[in-house]
Amino acid sequence: MNRTRSEKYEKIKEHLDINNDVISLISCNTCVRLAKTGGEEKMKELVIKLREDGYNVLDGFLITLPCWDSCLDNVKLNQAVNTIIAIACSCGCANMETRFPDCKIIPAVMDRGTVVEDPVTHRKKFRGTKRCGLYCKSPCKS
């Protein structure tokens, strides 16, 4: 499981153009939700803040594992969308960059490391990293 921290709202807004960006949000509903930095509630909170500040947010998608390519099959972006706020680990961001090359991808969370369970003792170990290393080899572009 990947551990993450939420990016500050002001930092996310630095990457947005209030006049030109048409936004969709894609949130992980697994690791990032369990780390309490994503999931349905966090996505709703971010949508509300963005709309209150005048940003054009069209919709949001809750995806089980956005780091797996097949899980993004259910994301049907409106043709007007040119910006995705990714509430996902760096692997999910990298996958979105590949899947949606014409969209600007803005990460809303940053990786802190991976939690691995020892198969013998069942103790959980935290391994700090700049990327989860499970599905990709490069961190999310910011």
JSON list of C-alpha atoms in Angstrom, two decimals, residues 22-94:
[
{"chain": "A", "resi": 22, "resn": "VAL", "atom": "CA", "xyz": [-12.06, 22.65, -17.67]},
{"chain": "A", "resi": 23, "resn": "ILE", "atom": "CA", "xyz": [-11.45, 20.25, -14.82]},
{"chain": "A", "resi": 24, "resn": "SER", "atom": "CA", "xyz": [-12.23, 16.65, -13.97]},
{"chain": "A", "resi": 25, "resn": "LEU", "atom": "CA", "xyz": [-11.02, 14.91, -10.82]},
{"chain": "A", "resi": 26, "resn": "ILE", "atom": "CA", "xyz": [-9.91, 11.29, -10.63]},
{"chain": "A", "resi": 27, "resn": "SER", "atom": "CA", "xyz": [-9.43, 9.80, -7.18]},
{"chain": "A", "resi": 28, "resn": "CYS", "atom": "CA", "xyz": [-8.00, 6.50, -6.04]},
{"chain": "A", "resi": 29, "resn": "ASN", "atom": "CA", "xyz": [-10.36, 4.57, -3.83]},
{"chain": "A", "resi": 30, "resn": "THR", "atom": "CA", "xyz": [-7.74, 2.18, -2.44]},
{"chain": "A", "resi": 31, "resn": "CYS", "atom": "CA", "xyz": [-4.32, 3.23, -1.07]},
{"chain": "A", "resi": 32, "resn": "VAL", "atom": "CA", "xyz": [-4.97, 6.96, -1.17]},
{"chain": "A", "resi": 33, "resn": "ARG", "atom": "CA", "xyz": [-8.37, 6.55, 0.49]},
{"chain": "A", "resi": 34, "resn": "LEU", "atom": "CA", "xyz": [-6.87, 4.33, 3.19]},
{"chain": "A", "resi": 35, "resn": "ALA", "atom": "CA", "xyz": [-4.18, 6.96, 3.78]},
{"chain": "A", "resi": 36, "resn": "LYS", "atom": "CA", "xyz": [-7.05, 9.46, 4.30]},
{"chain": "A", "resi": 37, "resn": "THR", "atom": "CA", "xyz": [-5.78, 11.70, 1.47]},
{"chain": "A", "resi": 38, "resn": "GLY", "atom": "CA", "xyz": [-8.27, 10.60, -1.20]},
{"chain": "A", "resi": 39, "resn": "GLY", "atom": "CA", "xyz": [-11.47, 8.75, -1.86]},
{"chain": "A", "resi": 40, "resn": "GLU", "atom": "CA", "xyz": [-14.99, 10.05, -2.30]},
{"chain": "A", "resi": 41, "resn": "GLU", "atom": "CA", "xyz": [-15.07, 12.46, 0.66]},
{"chain": "A", "resi": 42, "resn": "LYS", "atom": "CA", "xyz": [-11.75, 14.13, -0.18]},
{"chain": "A", "resi": 43, "resn": "MET", "atom": "CA", "xyz": [-12.77, 14.43, -3.83]},
{"chain": "A", "resi": 44, "resn": "LYS", "atom": "CA", "xyz": [-16.09, 16.08, -2.85]},
{"chain": "A", "resi": 45, "resn": "GLU", "atom": "CA", "xyz": [-14.27, 18.52, -0.52]},
{"chain": "A", "resi": 46, "resn": "LEU", "atom": "CA", "xyz": [-11.88, 19.53, -3.30]},
{"chain": "A", "resi": 47, "resn": "VAL", "atom": "CA", "xyz": [-14.71, 19.95, -5.84]},
{"chain": "A", "resi": 48, "resn": "ILE", "atom": "CA", "xyz": [-16.60, 22.22, -3.45]},
{"chain": "A", "resi": 49, "resn": "LYS", "atom": "CA", "xyz": [-13.54, 24.41, -2.77]},
{"chain": "A", "resi": 50, "resn": "LEU", "atom": "CA", "xyz": [-12.69, 24.70, -6.46]},
{"chain": "A", "resi": 51, "resn": "ARG", "atom": "CA", "xyz": [-16.25, 25.60, -7.47]},
{"chain": "A", "resi": 52, "resn": "GLU", "atom": "CA", "xyz": [-16.51, 28.15, -4.64]},
{"chain": "A", "resi": 53, "resn": "ASP", "atom": "CA", "xyz": [-13.33, 29.76, -5.98]},
{"chain": "A", "resi": 54, "resn": "GLY", "atom": "CA", "xyz": [-14.81, 29.96, -9.49]},
{"chain": "A", "resi": 55, "resn": "TYR", "atom": "CA", "xyz": [-13.10, 27.03, -11.23]},
{"chain": "A", "resi": 56, "resn": "ASN", "atom": "CA", "xyz": [-14.95, 25.07, -13.92]},
{"chain": "A", "resi": 57, "resn": "VAL", "atom": "CA", "xyz": [-15.17, 21.55, -12.47]},
{"chain": "A", "resi": 58, "resn": "LEU", "atom": "CA", "xyz": [-17.29, 19.27, -14.65]},
{"chain": "A", "resi": 59, "resn": "ASP", "atom": "CA", "xyz": [-17.11, 15.93, -12.85]},
{"chain": "A", "resi": 60, "resn": "GLY", "atom": "CA", "xyz": [-15.13, 13.42, -10.83]},
{"chain": "A", "resi": 61, "resn": "PHE", "atom": "CA", "xyz": [-14.37, 9.72, -11.03]},
{"chain": "A", "resi": 62, "resn": "LEU", "atom": "CA", "xyz": [-13.73, 7.35, -8.13]},
{"chain": "A", "resi": 63, "resn": "ILE", "atom": "CA", "xyz": [-11.44, 4.56, -9.38]},
{"chain": "A", "resi": 64, "resn": "THR", "atom": "CA", "xyz": [-10.40, 1.44, -7.47]},
{"chain": "A", "resi": 65, "resn": "LEU", "atom": "CA", "xyz": [-6.78, 1.45, -8.70]},
{"chain": "A", "resi": 66, "resn": "PRO", "atom": "CA", "xyz": [-5.87, 4.27, -11.10]},
{"chain": "A", "resi": 67, "resn": "CYS", "atom": "CA", "xyz": [-2.32, 2.87, -11.14]},
{"chain": "A", "resi": 68, "resn": "TRP", "atom": "CA", "xyz": [-3.68, -0.09, -13.15]},
{"chain": "A", "resi": 69, "resn": "ASP", "atom": "CA", "xyz": [-4.37, 0.84, -16.75]},
{"chain": "A", "resi": 70, "resn": "SER", "atom": "CA", "xyz": [-7.52, -1.29, -17.05]},
{"chain": "A", "resi": 71, "resn": "CYS", "atom": "CA", "xyz": [-9.10, 0.53, -14.09]},
{"chain": "A", "resi": 72, "resn": "LEU", "atom": "CA", "xyz": [-9.09, 3.76, -16.10]},
{"chain": "A", "resi": 73, "resn": "ASP", "atom": "CA", "xyz": [-11.29, 2.14, -18.78]},
{"chain": "A", "resi": 74, "resn": "ASN", "atom": "CA", "xyz": [-14.39, 3.41, -16.94]},
{"chain": "A", "resi": 75, "resn": "VAL", "atom": "CA", "xyz": [-13.25, 7.04, -17.10]},
{"chain": "A", "resi": 76, "resn": "LYS", "atom": "CA", "xyz": [-15.12, 8.73, -19.95]},
{"chain": "A", "resi": 77, "resn": "LEU", "atom": "CA", "xyz": [-13.96, 12.34, -19.92]},
{"chain": "A", "resi": 78, "resn": "ASN", "atom": "CA", "xyz": [-16.15, 15.04, -21.36]},
{"chain": "A", "resi": 79, "resn": "GLN", "atom": "CA", "xyz": [-14.51, 16.33, -24.57]},
{"chain": "A", "resi": 80, "resn": "ALA", "atom": "CA", "xyz": [-14.20, 19.79, -23.03]},
{"chain": "A", "resi": 81, "resn": "VAL", "atom": "CA", "xyz": [-11.96, 18.58, -20.18]},
{"chain": "A", "resi": 82, "resn": "ASN", "atom": "CA", "xyz": [-8.36, 19.74, -20.54]},
{"chain": "A", "resi": 83, "resn": "THR", "atom": "CA", "xyz": [-7.20, 19.38, -16.92]},
{"chain": "A", "resi": 84, "resn": "ILE", "atom": "CA", "xyz": [-7.28, 16.44, -14.52]},
{"chain": "A", "resi": 85, "resn": "ILE", "atom": "CA", "xyz": [-6.64, 16.78, -10.82]},
{"chain": "A", "resi": 86, "resn": "ALA", "atom": "CA", "xyz": [-5.23, 13.41, -9.82]},
{"chain": "A", "resi": 87, "resn": "ILE", "atom": "CA", "xyz": [-5.94, 12.32, -6.27]},
{"chain": "A", "resi": 88, "resn": "ALA", "atom": "CA", "xyz": [-3.64, 9.35, -6.72]},
{"chain": "A", "resi": 89, "resn": "CYS", "atom": "CA", "xyz": [-0.08, 8.20, -6.12]},
{"chain": "A", "resi": 90, "resn": "SER", "atom": "CA", "xyz": [2.68, 8.94, -8.62]},
{"chain": "A", "resi": 91, "resn": "CYS", "atom": "CA", "xyz": [1.94, 5.66, -10.42]},
{"chain": "A", "resi": 92, "resn": "GLY", "atom": "CA", "xyz": [-1.69, 6.67, -10.88]},
{"chain": "A", "resi": 93, "resn": "CYS", "atom": "CA", "xyz": [-0.55, 10.09, -12.13]},
{"chain": "A", "resi": 94, "resn": "ALA", "atom": "CA", "xyz": [1.86, 8.49, -14.59]}
]
